Every structure is written in structure tokens, then in C-alpha cells.
Coordinates of C-alpha atoms in Angstrom, one line a residue:
Chain A
X537 CA 9.2 112.8 212.4
X538 CA 9.9 110.0 209.9
X539 CA 10.7 106.5 210.9
X540 CA 11.4 103.8 208.4
X541 CA 12.1 100.2 209.4
X542 CA 13.2 97.4 207.2
X543 CA 11.1 98.8 204.4
X544 CA 10.9 96.4 201.4
X545 CA 8.9 96.8 198.2
X546 CA 8.8 94.3 195.4
X547 CA 7.3 94.9 192.0
X548 CA 6.4 91.4 191.2
X549 CA 9.9 89.8 191.4
X550 CA 11.7 93.0 190.8
X551 CA 13.2 94.8 193.8
X552 CA 12.0 98.3 194.4
X553 CA 13.7 98.8 197.7
X554 CA 15.1 96.2 200.0
X555 CA 15.3 96.4 203.8
X556 CA 15.8 100.1 204.1
X557 CA 15.8 101.7 207.6
X558 CA 16.3 105.3 208.5
X559 CA 15.0 108.2 210.6
X560 CA 14.5 111.9 210.0
X561 CA 14.1 114.4 212.7
X562 CA 11.9 117.4 212.8
X563 CA 13.3 120.3 210.8
X564 CA 15.9 118.2 209.0
X565 CA 16.6 118.2 205.3
X566 CA 17.3 114.7 204.3
X567 CA 18.7 113.8 200.9
X568 CA 18.2 110.6 199.0
X569 CA 21.1 110.2 196.7
X570 CA 21.4 107.5 194.1
X571 CA 21.4 106.7 190.4
X572 CA 18.1 106.5 188.4
X573 CA 16.2 103.4 189.3
X574 CA 17.9 103.1 192.7
X575 CA 14.6 103.1 194.5
X576 CA 14.3 106.8 195.5
X577 CA 10.9 107.2 194.0
X578 CA 9.7 103.9 195.4
X579 CA 10.7 105.0 198.9
X580 CA 8.9 108.3 198.5
X581 CA 5.8 106.7 197.1
X582 CA 5.6 104.5 200.2
X583 CA 6.1 107.5 202.5
X584 CA 3.3 109.4 200.7
X585 CA 1.0 106.3 200.9
X586 CA 0.7 106.1 197.1
X587 CA 2.2 102.5 197.2
X588 CA 2.0 100.1 200.1
X589 CA 5.2 98.4 201.2
X590 CA 5.6 94.7 200.7
X591 CA 7.0 94.4 204.2
X592 CA 8.5 96.7 206.9
X593 CA 6.9 99.7 208.4
X594 CA 7.0 103.5 207.8
X595 CA 5.7 106.1 210.2
X596 CA 5.3 109.7 209.2
X597 CA 4.6 112.3 212.0
X598 CA 3.8 109.4 214.3
X599 CA 1.2 107.7 212.0
X600 CA 1.7 104.5 210.1
X601 CA 1.5 104.8 206.3
X602 CA -0.8 101.7 206.0
X603 CA -3.0 101.9 209.1
X604 CA -3.4 105.7 209.3
X605 CA -2.9 106.5 205.7
X606 CA -5.3 109.5 205.7
X607 CA -3.6 111.0 208.8
X608 CA -0.3 110.8 207.1
X609 CA -1.6 112.2 203.8
X610 CA -3.1 115.2 205.5
X611 CA 0.3 116.0 207.1
X612 CA 2.5 115.8 204.0
X613 CA 3.2 117.8 200.9
X614 CA 4.4 115.9 197.9
X615 CA 6.0 116.9 194.6
X616 CA 6.4 113.9 192.3
X617 CA 9.2 113.9 189.8
X618 CA 7.4 114.8 186.6
X619 CA 5.3 117.5 188.3
X620 CA 1.8 116.2 187.2
X621 CA -0.5 119.3 187.3
X622 CA -3.9 119.9 185.8
X623 CA -2.7 121.9 182.7
X624 CA -6.2 123.3 182.0
X625 CA -6.5 125.2 185.3
X626 CA -5.1 128.6 186.2
X627 CA -2.6 128.7 189.0
X628 CA -5.0 130.1 191.6
X629 CA -7.9 127.8 190.6
X630 CA -5.5 124.9 190.8
X631 CA -4.3 125.8 194.3
X632 CA -7.9 126.4 195.4
X633 CA -8.8 122.9 194.2
X634 CA -5.9 121.4 196.0
X635 CA -6.7 123.3 199.1
X636 CA -10.2 121.9 199.1
X637 CA -8.9 118.3 198.6
X638 CA -6.6 118.8 201.5
X639 CA -9.6 119.7 203.6
X640 CA -8.8 123.4 204.2
X641 CA -11.5 125.8 205.3
X642 CA -12.4 128.6 202.9
X643 CA -10.9 131.2 205.2
X644 CA -7.6 129.2 205.6
X645 CA -7.5 128.7 201.8
X646 CA -7.7 132.4 201.2
X647 CA -4.8 133.1 203.6
X648 CA -2.6 130.3 202.5
X649 CA -3.0 130.5 198.7
X650 CA -1.7 134.1 198.7
X651 CA 1.1 133.3 201.1
X652 CA 2.2 130.2 199.2
X653 CA 2.1 132.0 195.9
X654 CA 4.2 134.7 197.3
X655 CA 6.6 132.3 198.9
X656 CA 7.1 130.3 195.7
X657 CA 7.1 133.4 193.4
X658 CA 4.1 132.6 191.3
X659 CA 1.9 135.5 192.4
X660 CA 2.3 137.4 189.1
X661 CA 1.2 134.3 187.0
X662 CA -1.8 133.5 189.3
X663 CA -4.3 133.9 186.5
X664 CA -2.3 132.1 183.8
X665 CA -3.2 128.6 182.7
X666 CA -0.7 126.1 184.0
X667 CA -0.3 124.5 180.6
X668 CA 1.1 127.8 179.3
X669 CA 3.8 128.1 182.0
X670 CA 7.5 127.2 181.6
X671 CA 9.0 124.1 183.3
X672 CA 10.5 126.3 186.0
X673 CA 7.2 127.9 186.9
X674 CA 5.4 124.6 186.8
X675 CA 7.9 123.4 189.4
X676 CA 7.1 126.4 191.5
X677 CA 3.4 125.7 191.2
X678 CA 4.1 122.1 192.1
X679 CA 5.9 123.2 195.2
X680 CA 3.0 125.6 196.0
X681 CA 0.5 122.7 196.0
X682 CA 2.8 120.7 198.2
X683 CA 3.0 123.6 200.7
X684 CA -0.5 124.8 200.7
X685 CA -1.6 122.9 203.8
X686 CA 1.5 124.0 205.6
X687 CA 2.6 120.4 206.0
X688 CA 4.9 119.1 208.7
X689 CA 6.7 116.9 206.1
X690 CA 7.7 117.8 202.6
X691 CA 8.6 115.1 200.1
X692 CA 10.2 116.3 196.9
X693 CA 11.2 113.9 194.2
X694 CA 14.0 115.3 192.0
X695 CA 12.9 118.9 192.5
X696 CA 15.5 120.4 190.3
X697 CA 15.6 117.9 187.4
X698 CA 15.0 119.4 183.9
X699 CA 15.5 123.0 185.0
X700 CA 18.0 125.5 183.7
X701 CA 20.9 126.6 185.9
X702 CA 19.3 129.8 187.0
X703 CA 16.0 128.1 187.9
X704 CA 17.9 125.4 189.8
X705 CA 19.6 128.1 191.9
X706 CA 16.2 129.7 192.6
X707 CA 14.5 126.4 193.5
X708 CA 17.3 125.4 195.8
X709 CA 17.1 128.7 197.6
X710 CA 13.4 128.2 198.0
X711 CA 13.8 124.7 199.5
X712 CA 16.4 126.0 201.9
X713 CA 14.0 128.6 203.1
X714 CA 11.3 126.0 203.6
X715 CA 13.3 124.0 206.0
X716 CA 13.6 124.8 209.7
X717 CA 10.0 124.3 210.6
X718 CA 9.4 121.4 208.3
X719 CA 11.1 118.0 207.7
X720 CA 12.1 117.8 204.1
X721 CA 13.0 114.7 202.2
X722 CA 14.3 115.3 198.7
X723 CA 15.8 113.0 196.2
X724 CA 18.5 113.8 193.7
X725 CA 21.2 112.2 191.6
X726 CA 23.3 115.4 191.6
X727 CA 26.2 115.2 194.2
X728 CA 26.7 118.9 194.9
X729 CA 23.0 119.4 195.4
X730 CA 23.1 117.2 198.5
X731 CA 26.0 119.1 200.2
X732 CA 24.3 122.4 199.4
X733 CA 20.9 121.5 200.8
X734 CA 20.9 118.5 203.1
X735 CA 21.9 118.0 206.7
X736 CA 22.1 114.2 206.1
X737 CA 22.4 112.0 203.1
X738 CA 21.1 108.6 202.4
X739 CA 22.8 106.8 199.6
X740 CA 20.8 104.1 197.9
X741 CA 21.7 101.9 195.1
X742 CA 19.8 99.1 193.5
X743 CA 17.2 99.3 196.2
X744 CA 19.6 99.0 199.0
X745 CA 20.8 101.5 201.5
X746 CA 24.5 102.1 201.1
X747 CA 25.2 104.6 203.8
X748 CA 23.6 107.3 205.9
X749 CA 25.7 110.3 207.0
X750 CA 26.1 114.0 207.0
X751 CA 27.7 115.5 203.8
X752 CA 30.6 116.8 206.0
X753 CA 31.3 113.4 207.5
X754 CA 31.1 111.7 204.1
X755 CA 33.6 114.1 202.8
X756 CA 36.1 113.7 205.6
X757 CA 35.6 110.0 205.5
X758 CA 36.6 110.0 201.9
X759 CA 39.6 112.2 202.5
X760 CA 40.9 110.3 205.6
X761 CA 41.4 106.8 204.4
X762 CA 43.7 105.1 201.9
X763 CA 42.5 102.1 199.9
X764 CA 44.8 99.2 199.1
X765 CA 43.8 96.2 197.0
X766 CA 45.5 93.0 197.9
X767 CA 45.4 89.7 196.1
X768 CA 46.1 86.8 198.5
X769 CA 46.3 83.0 198.3
X770 CA 44.6 81.3 201.1
X771 CA 41.1 80.7 202.7
X772 CA 38.9 83.7 202.1
X773 CA 37.4 83.8 205.6
X774 CA 40.7 83.5 207.3
X775 CA 42.2 86.2 205.2
X776 CA 39.3 88.5 205.8
X777 CA 39.2 88.1 209.5
X778 CA 42.9 88.4 209.7
X779 CA 42.9 91.7 207.8
X780 CA 40.0 93.0 209.8
X781 CA 41.7 92.3 213.1
X782 CA 44.6 94.6 212.2
X783 CA 44.5 97.9 214.1
X784 CA 45.4 100.1 211.0
X785 CA 42.5 98.6 209.0
X786 CA 39.0 100.2 209.1
X787 CA 37.2 98.0 206.6
X788 CA 37.7 95.1 204.3
X789 CA 35.6 94.3 201.3
X790 CA 35.8 91.2 199.1
X791 CA 36.2 92.2 195.4
X792 CA 36.5 88.9 193.6
X793 CA 38.0 85.5 193.7
X794 CA 40.0 84.4 190.6
X795 CA 39.9 80.8 191.8
X796 CA 39.1 78.9 195.1
X797 CA 42.2 80.0 196.8
X798 CA 43.1 83.4 195.2
X799 CA 41.1 86.3 196.5
X800 CA 41.2 90.0 195.9
X801 CA 40.2 92.3 198.7
X802 CA 39.9 96.0 199.2
X803 CA 41.4 97.3 202.5
X804 CA 40.6 100.7 203.8
X805 CA 43.1 102.2 206.3
X806 CA 42.0 103.9 209.5
X807 CA 44.3 106.9 208.9
X808 CA 45.5 108.7 205.9
X809 CA 48.8 106.8 205.7
X810 CA 50.3 104.3 203.3
X811 CA 49.8 100.8 204.8
X812 CA 51.2 98.8 201.9
X813 CA 54.5 97.9 203.6
X814 CA 53.1 96.9 207.0
X815 CA 50.2 95.0 205.3
X816 CA 52.5 93.0 202.9
X817 CA 54.9 91.9 205.7
X818 CA 52.0 91.0 207.9
X819 CA 50.3 88.9 205.3
X820 CA 53.5 87.1 204.4
X821 CA 54.4 86.5 208.1
X822 CA 51.0 85.0 208.7
X823 CA 51.7 82.4 206.0
X824 CA 49.4 83.6 203.2
X825 CA 50.7 83.9 199.7
X826 CA 50.9 87.5 198.6
X827 CA 50.1 87.6 194.9
X828 CA 49.6 91.3 194.4
X829 CA 49.3 94.6 196.3
X830 CA 48.7 98.1 195.1
X831 CA 47.1 101.3 196.1
X832 CA 43.9 101.6 194.2
X833 CA 43.1 104.5 192.0
X834 CA 39.5 104.1 192.9
X835 CA 39.0 106.2 196.1
X836 CA 35.8 106.0 198.1
X837 CA 34.9 109.3 196.4
X838 CA 35.3 107.7 193.0
X839 CA 33.0 104.9 194.0
X840 CA 30.6 107.4 195.4
X841 CA 30.6 109.6 192.3
X842 CA 30.5 106.5 190.1
X843 CA 27.5 105.2 192.1
X844 CA 25.5 108.3 191.9
X845 CA 26.2 109.3 188.3
X846 CA 26.3 105.8 186.9
X847 CA 23.9 106.6 184.1
X848 CA 26.3 109.3 182.8
X849 CA 29.3 107.0 182.9
X850 CA 27.7 104.0 181.2
Chain B
X1417 CA -18.2 115.2 201.2
X1418 CA -16.6 118.7 200.5
X1419 CA -13.7 116.9 198.8
X1420 CA -16.1 115.0 196.6
X1421 CA -17.8 118.2 195.6
X1422 CA -14.4 119.7 194.8
X1423 CA -13.7 116.9 192.4
X1424 CA -17.2 117.0 191.0
X1425 CA -16.8 120.8 190.3
X1426 CA -13.4 120.3 188.8
X1427 CA -14.6 117.6 186.4
X1428 CA -17.6 119.5 185.5
X1429 CA -15.5 122.6 184.8
X1430 CA -13.3 120.5 182.6
X1431 CA -16.2 119.2 180.6
X1432 CA -17.6 122.7 180.1
X1433 CA -14.2 124.5 179.6
X1434 CA -13.2 122.0 177.0
X1435 CA -15.1 121.4 173.8
X1436 CA -16.2 117.9 174.9
X1437 CA -19.5 118.8 176.6
X1438 CA -20.6 121.0 173.8
X1439 CA -19.8 118.6 171.0
X1440 CA -21.6 115.8 172.9
X1441 CA -24.7 118.0 173.6
X1442 CA -24.7 119.2 170.0
X1443 CA -24.6 115.7 168.5
X1444 CA -27.2 114.4 170.9
X1445 CA -29.6 117.3 170.2
X1446 CA -29.0 117.0 166.5
X1447 CA -29.8 113.3 166.4
X1448 CA -32.7 113.6 168.8
X1449 CA -34.2 116.4 166.5
X1450 CA -33.8 114.3 163.5
X1451 CA -35.5 111.3 165.1
X1452 CA -38.2 113.5 166.5
X1453 CA -38.9 115.1 163.1
X1454 CA -39.0 111.7 161.3
X1455 CA -41.3 110.1 163.8
X1456 CA -43.6 113.1 163.9
X1457 CA -43.8 113.3 160.1
X1458 CA -44.6 109.6 159.9
X1459 CA -47.2 109.9 162.6
X1460 CA -48.7 112.9 160.8
X1461 CA -49.0 111.0 157.6
X1462 CA -50.6 108.1 159.4
X1463 CA -53.1 110.3 161.1
X1464 CA -54.2 111.9 157.8
X1465 CA -54.6 108.4 156.3
X1466 CA -56.9 107.2 159.0
X1467 CA -58.9 110.4 159.4
X1468 CA -62.0 108.8 157.8
X1469 CA -61.8 105.7 159.9
X1470 CA -62.9 106.5 163.5
X1471 CA -61.8 103.1 164.9
X1472 CA -58.3 103.2 163.5
X1473 CA -57.8 106.8 164.6
X1474 CA -58.8 105.8 168.1
X1475 CA -55.9 103.3 168.1
X1476 CA -53.4 105.8 166.9
X1477 CA -51.5 107.0 170.0
X1478 CA -48.9 109.7 170.3
X1479 CA -47.1 107.7 173.0
X1480 CA -46.8 104.6 170.9
X1481 CA -46.2 106.4 167.6
X1482 CA -43.8 109.1 168.7
X1483 CA -42.6 109.0 172.3
X1484 CA -41.8 105.3 172.6
X1485 CA -39.7 105.0 169.5
X1486 CA -38.1 108.4 170.3
X1487 CA -36.9 107.1 173.7
X1488 CA -35.8 103.9 172.1
X1489 CA -33.7 105.7 169.6
X1490 CA -32.2 108.0 172.2
X1491 CA -31.2 105.1 174.3
X1492 CA -29.1 103.9 171.4
X1493 CA -27.5 107.3 171.0
X1494 CA -26.7 107.3 174.7
X1495 CA -25.0 104.0 174.1
X1496 CA -22.7 105.7 171.5
X1497 CA -22.0 108.9 173.4
X1498 CA -21.6 107.8 177.1
X1499 CA -18.4 105.9 176.6
X1500 CA -16.8 109.0 175.0
X1501 CA -17.9 111.1 178.0
X1502 CA -16.5 108.6 180.5
X1503 CA -13.4 107.2 178.9
X1504 CA -11.0 109.9 180.1
X1505 CA -12.3 110.3 183.6
X1506 CA -9.8 108.0 185.4
X1507 CA -7.5 106.9 182.6
X1508 CA -6.2 110.4 181.9
X1509 CA -5.2 110.9 185.5
X1510 CA -3.1 107.8 185.3
X1511 CA -1.6 108.7 181.9
X1512 CA -0.6 112.2 182.9
X1513 CA 0.5 111.1 186.4
X1514 CA -1.9 113.4 188.2
X1515 CA -3.4 110.3 189.9
X1516 CA -0.2 110.1 191.9
X1517 CA -0.9 113.5 193.4
X1518 CA -4.7 113.1 193.6
X1519 CA -4.5 109.9 195.6
X1520 CA -1.8 111.2 198.0
X1521 CA -4.2 114.0 199.0
X1522 CA -6.2 113.1 202.1
X1523 CA -9.2 112.0 200.0
X1524 CA -10.9 108.6 199.8
X1525 CA -11.2 106.7 196.5
X1526 CA -15.0 107.2 196.8
X1527 CA -14.5 111.0 196.8
X1528 CA -12.8 110.7 193.4
X1529 CA -15.2 108.0 192.0
X1530 CA -18.4 109.7 193.0
X1531 CA -17.2 113.2 192.1
X1532 CA -16.4 112.1 188.6
X1533 CA -19.5 110.0 188.3
X1534 CA -21.8 112.8 189.2
X1535 CA -20.0 115.2 186.9
X1536 CA -20.7 112.9 184.0
X1537 CA -24.3 112.4 185.2
X1538 CA -24.7 116.2 185.2
X1539 CA -23.6 116.4 181.6
X1540 CA -26.1 113.7 180.9
X1541 CA -28.8 115.7 182.6
X1542 CA -28.0 118.7 180.5
X1543 CA -28.1 116.6 177.3
X1544 CA -31.5 115.2 178.2
X1545 CA -32.7 118.6 179.3
X1546 CA -32.0 120.1 175.9
X1547 CA -34.2 117.5 174.3
X1548 CA -37.2 118.6 176.4
X1549 CA -37.9 121.0 173.7
X1550 CA -39.5 118.2 171.6
X1551 CA -42.1 117.1 174.1
X1552 CA -42.8 120.8 174.7
X1553 CA -43.4 121.3 170.9
X1554 CA -45.6 118.2 171.0
X1555 CA -47.6 119.6 173.9
X1556 CA -48.1 122.9 172.0
X1557 CA -49.9 121.1 169.1
X1558 CA -51.3 117.9 170.6
X1559 CA -52.0 116.3 173.9
X1560 CA -49.3 113.7 174.7
X1561 CA -49.4 111.6 177.8
X1562 CA -47.2 113.6 180.1
X1563 CA -46.8 110.6 182.4
X1564 CA -45.1 108.7 179.5
X1565 CA -42.9 111.7 178.9
X1566 CA -41.7 111.7 182.5
X1567 CA -41.1 107.9 182.7
X1568 CA -39.4 107.9 179.4
X1569 CA -36.9 110.6 180.6
X1570 CA -36.5 108.8 183.9
X1571 CA -35.7 105.6 182.0
X1572 CA -33.1 107.5 179.8
X1573 CA -31.5 109.0 182.9
X1574 CA -31.2 105.6 184.7
X1575 CA -29.9 104.0 181.5
X1576 CA -27.4 106.7 181.0
X1577 CA -26.2 106.5 184.6
X1578 CA -25.7 102.8 184.2
X1579 CA -23.6 103.4 181.1
X1580 CA -21.6 106.0 183.0
X1581 CA -20.9 103.7 185.9
X1582 CA -19.7 101.0 183.5
X1583 CA -17.6 103.6 181.5
X1584 CA -16.0 104.8 184.7
X1585 CA -15.1 101.3 185.7
X1586 CA -13.4 100.6 182.3
X1587 CA -11.6 104.0 182.6
X1588 CA -10.1 102.8 185.9
X1589 CA -8.7 99.7 184.2
X1590 CA -6.3 101.3 181.8
X1591 CA -4.4 104.5 181.2
X1592 CA -5.3 104.4 177.5
X1593 CA -8.5 106.4 176.9
X1594 CA -9.3 104.7 173.6
X1595 CA -9.1 101.3 175.1
X1596 CA -11.4 102.4 178.0
X1597 CA -13.8 103.9 175.4
X1598 CA -13.9 100.7 173.2
X1599 CA -14.4 98.5 176.2
X1600 CA -17.2 100.6 177.6
X1601 CA -18.9 100.8 174.2
X1602 CA -18.5 97.1 173.6
X1603 CA -19.8 96.0 176.9
X1604 CA -22.7 98.6 176.9
X1605 CA -23.8 97.2 173.6
X1606 CA -23.4 93.6 174.8
X1607 CA -25.6 94.3 177.9
X1608 CA -28.1 95.9 175.6
X1609 CA -28.5 93.0 173.2
X1610 CA -27.8 90.1 175.5
X1611 CA -31.5 89.3 175.4
X1612 CA -31.2 88.2 171.8
X1613 CA -29.9 84.9 172.8
X1614 CA -33.0 84.2 174.8
X1615 CA -34.9 82.1 172.2
X1616 CA -31.9 79.8 171.7
X1617 CA -31.2 78.7 175.3
X1618 CA -33.3 76.8 177.8
X1619 CA -36.2 78.8 179.3
X1620 CA -34.6 79.0 182.7
X1621 CA -31.4 80.5 181.4
X1622 CA -33.4 82.7 179.1
X1623 CA -35.3 84.2 182.1
X1624 CA -32.0 85.1 183.8
X1625 CA -30.5 86.5 180.6
X1626 CA -33.5 88.7 179.9
X1627 CA -33.3 90.0 183.4
X1628 CA -29.7 91.0 182.9
X1629 CA -30.5 92.9 179.6
X1630 CA -30.3 96.7 179.9
X1631 CA -32.8 97.0 177.1
X1632 CA -35.4 94.7 178.6
X1633 CA -35.7 97.0 181.7
X1634 CA -36.0 100.0 179.5
X1635 CA -39.2 99.0 177.7
X1636 CA -41.6 99.7 180.5
X1637 CA -40.2 103.2 181.0
X1638 CA -40.7 104.1 177.4
X1639 CA -44.3 102.7 177.6
X1640 CA -45.1 105.0 180.5
X1641 CA -44.7 102.6 183.4
X1642 CA -42.3 102.6 186.3
X1643 CA -41.6 99.1 187.6
X1644 CA -39.8 98.8 190.9
X1645 CA -37.7 96.0 189.7
X1646 CA -36.5 98.0 186.7
X1647 CA -35.5 100.9 188.9
X1648 CA -33.7 98.5 191.3
X1649 CA -32.0 96.9 188.3
X1650 CA -30.5 100.2 187.0
X1651 CA -29.5 101.4 190.4
X1652 CA -27.8 98.1 191.3
X1653 CA -26.1 98.0 187.9
X1654 CA -24.6 101.4 188.6
X1655 CA -23.6 100.6 192.2
X1656 CA -22.1 97.3 191.1
X1657 CA -19.8 99.0 188.5
X1658 CA -18.9 101.8 190.8
X1659 CA -18.0 99.3 193.5
X1660 CA -15.8 97.4 190.9
X1661 CA -14.2 100.7 190.1
X1662 CA -13.2 101.3 193.7
X1663 CA -11.8 97.8 193.9
X1664 CA -9.6 98.5 190.8
X1665 CA -8.3 101.7 192.3
X1666 CA -7.4 99.8 195.5
X1667 CA -5.8 96.9 193.7
X1668 CA -3.8 99.2 191.3
X1669 CA -2.0 100.4 194.4
X1670 CA -1.1 97.0 195.5
X1671 CA 0.0 95.6 192.2
X1672 CA 1.9 98.4 190.5

């Protein structure tokens, strides 16, 4: 339903998103997770044809966002982060206006407006001016306008931000109900929201795609492995390839080099088992100088949490 | 087309649901009434003075004495009012973020531009329509040249439409309404008085500059004449700025 390949967007020299590729299938709820400024909104704006990508391609429902922009736009429903609505209109007038812009016939508008207002729980405020509605209700009206043309793809930018806990629960329930027939992409910087709503998660940070996985897999990945930080004297590439070749090691990342021959690396074990002993003897046997070795307090989960809630930590 | 009409109706409803349209119409009618009264009172005085002189009274014309200066004055009032009507049209959508939704709907830029343009033109038509009461009063007591009335109003309409197109263009440039308004006002005035430099430049340049001047093309309308080149001028002026506006909307997407 959605296909994104090597998508890159620069704002002048600043990176919006860099080389992001992913896919979303029909009926899937896909979550964009990342701190503010990670590029979630940029990615969504490209998918909704509001911004053209600098390079790469994005296809929505089989249509290219650049070449067949109008086809794409008539198949999506979009809710931007700050929910920009026309505050001077009443809810039903506003939905009527949006329905016309989305090219719906009079008959279809009449059917859909009532349905959508019912679905989003705004029927009883249909004659109220949007400017006089609370944030929670505006969010619902925003969802209504996205849904009015019964789109195949729904793109929601931080749909629960700024709502009170009760409203958040209601909006989440609403989004869950919307899925099934539609492909939903939503962005958030709240970790539990993803596991509650999404079938798959894309983690982005600083414009780059960090990982794509199901929330369950991410969790079990976090629980399964043990992380060991080693500081070794020797050639960086040799050390790295040596560590990677070991059967009990899943991944090796370079953390820092204090000087040319002293390097700190983070080693992730394949199983949930302490690999310090075997690792230290192997390093020494191989002839590298072992300077330090300790299990790290920073688990993958910590990194994950730190990554997505960075603005709260800093 | 139906999408353009939807935007047109929404903009028009905004004008008439907010106080803007009424304030604009009130001020325009008030000033027009004041000009009309002054011009008529002066004309009245002049005609009493020349009553004994048949030759002079022959030369006294309602068109030259009342209509022509009235249309001239109203063109200046349009210059002041049109920027205030147009300044929010696109800049407000950008400021409040509604542009992001608007342009992700399956509409073309032209749907938005023309919908908004014709909404402002409709307000202009209402403004001008209200002032028809003055020629009507004139017709009740005297015998004005109705042809001159028609061409004068046509001139005002074309002039106002040119100001609206330019105002809409400046509104697309910025998300600040005041900036859009000042730019529109400044450039409208500049195009109006650009002919003043005529006597101080070479005759070739002067010819070109005079042809660019908004005011120069208005004269014949207020005198009761329709020249094709004046009509073509105003229409191309509007089309040019609407086209620039569409380019700005397009390039905003690529730059931002």
C-alpha cells in the first residue's frame, strides 16, 4: 500500500530525512517513533504530497507522490500535528467543505458526513463553531475530515499530543477501530502508544531510519541479549571483524577511540548469557591488549527509551 | 471547477460572516457619498453662476463635473481598501497551518487561487453596487450620460480586479498579513503613479512607462470610452499576478 525507497529530504543544507526505505501493507497500523525533530513530520508531508522529496521515491496506493500527486491525495486522509481547522466554521459546515474539496458527490457527502461524525463522536456538536470546541473535540473533527472520503491510507501526525489522559484513551480506541480496512501511519514520541496501537514500528532519529520491527520482536530483542563494552588496544578494523566473527556475538558497534590504538566497542550477545569471560580470554589469546571490559548498564531498551524521549532527558 | 466553487463560497462566507466585508462596504459607501455630495454641491454652485451665460452653461457637463472626478476619487479609495481585503487570503492559511491541509486535498493550486480571487471580486462588486445609488439619484434630477456611468463602473471593476490580483500575489509571499497588506498597498500606489516620472525620462521610455501606469488606462473609462488596449491591459495585469501567485505556491513547496 505504501512503498518508500531511499527517501531523502534536505531543507537547504539541513537534513529532514536521509535515505529512508520502508513498506506498509494494506490494513496495517505502522508507527513512526522518534524524538521531536527526528523527521517524522517530514516523512508524512512527503507521503501526503505537501512537500516533494529531494531524492528517492514514495508510492502510495500504487501512485507516485510526485508524478500522480492528485491520485495520491484523493486516496489519503491526513491529520497534521497541530490540527489546523477553520475555526470560524461549524463542524458540519466544515466537513461539508472538505467533502467538496475531496470531490465527493452531494449524495455521498450526505451519507459520509453523518457516518463520520458518528464514528468520531462529534455528532452532538455538529452545529458548534470549531473555534469554541476543546482540544479533544478538535482532534476528533480533525480525524473526521481525514476520514470523510473513506481513504485507503490514513496518515496521522502525533494524534494524541496535547490531549488529557481520558481523551488519549478515547482517540486511541478510535484509531484502533479505524484500522483493518485502512492502512494507518501514525507518528508518536510516546513508547507505550506504539505497542498499544501498531503492528510494526519504524524508529527514526536525526532523519535516519534506526530500525523497523514489530513491537513484540523489539521487546524480545531487548530482553534476549546482553551488552558488554570492551576497550581494546589494537587495529580497529581487526578488532571489529574479530569480535563479529565470534559465534556468541550478534552485533558490534564502535563507541569511541581514545587514541589511535585504543578503541571502545559495544558487543551484543546472541543469547541472554554473560559472555565476559569467554570474550576476555578470546581477546587476550588473539594478541590484542585488553584494557577494560564491563557489562554495560545501558541496555538496548535504555537506548531505545533514551532515543525516543530525548527531549525529556535533556 | 466544483472545488473552486467550494473555496469561493467558503471565502465569501468568511467575508460576510466576519465583520470585514461590512466595514469595507461601509467605509467605501461613506467616502463615495462624501465625494458625490461635494462634487454635486460644487457643480450646483457652478451651474447657478453660469445661468445667465448660455455659452458657458453649454460647456458645463455632468460627466466632466461630477462623474469623472467621482470615478477618479473612488479609484483612490479602492487603492486603499483592496489590500486590506486581499492581505489575509493566502497568508492566513499559511500562518494557521490550514494551508497544509488545503494543499493535501485533491485540488489544484488554481482552484484555491481563483476561488479566493473571485470571492474578493464579489465583495468588490457589492461595494461598487452600493454606490449605484448616486448615479440613480443623479438620474432622478438630471440627465447624466448613462454610457459614461457604465464605462466608469467597468473601469473601477477592472481596476479593482487588478488590485485584487496583485494583493493575492503578495499574500502568497508571506505568512504575515500586515506585510502582505503593506506590499500590496505600496505596489498598487507605485503602479498608479509610475507615470509621474514620464516628463523626466527619454520620450521612448516615457511611452513605455505611461503604458504600464494603472491610472493612465483608467482615464478613458472615466471619460466614457472603452478602449480595447485598456481592457487588455487590466486583464493581462490580473492574469500576470495570478500567474505569479501560482508560481509562488508551487515554489513554496519546493523550498520550504
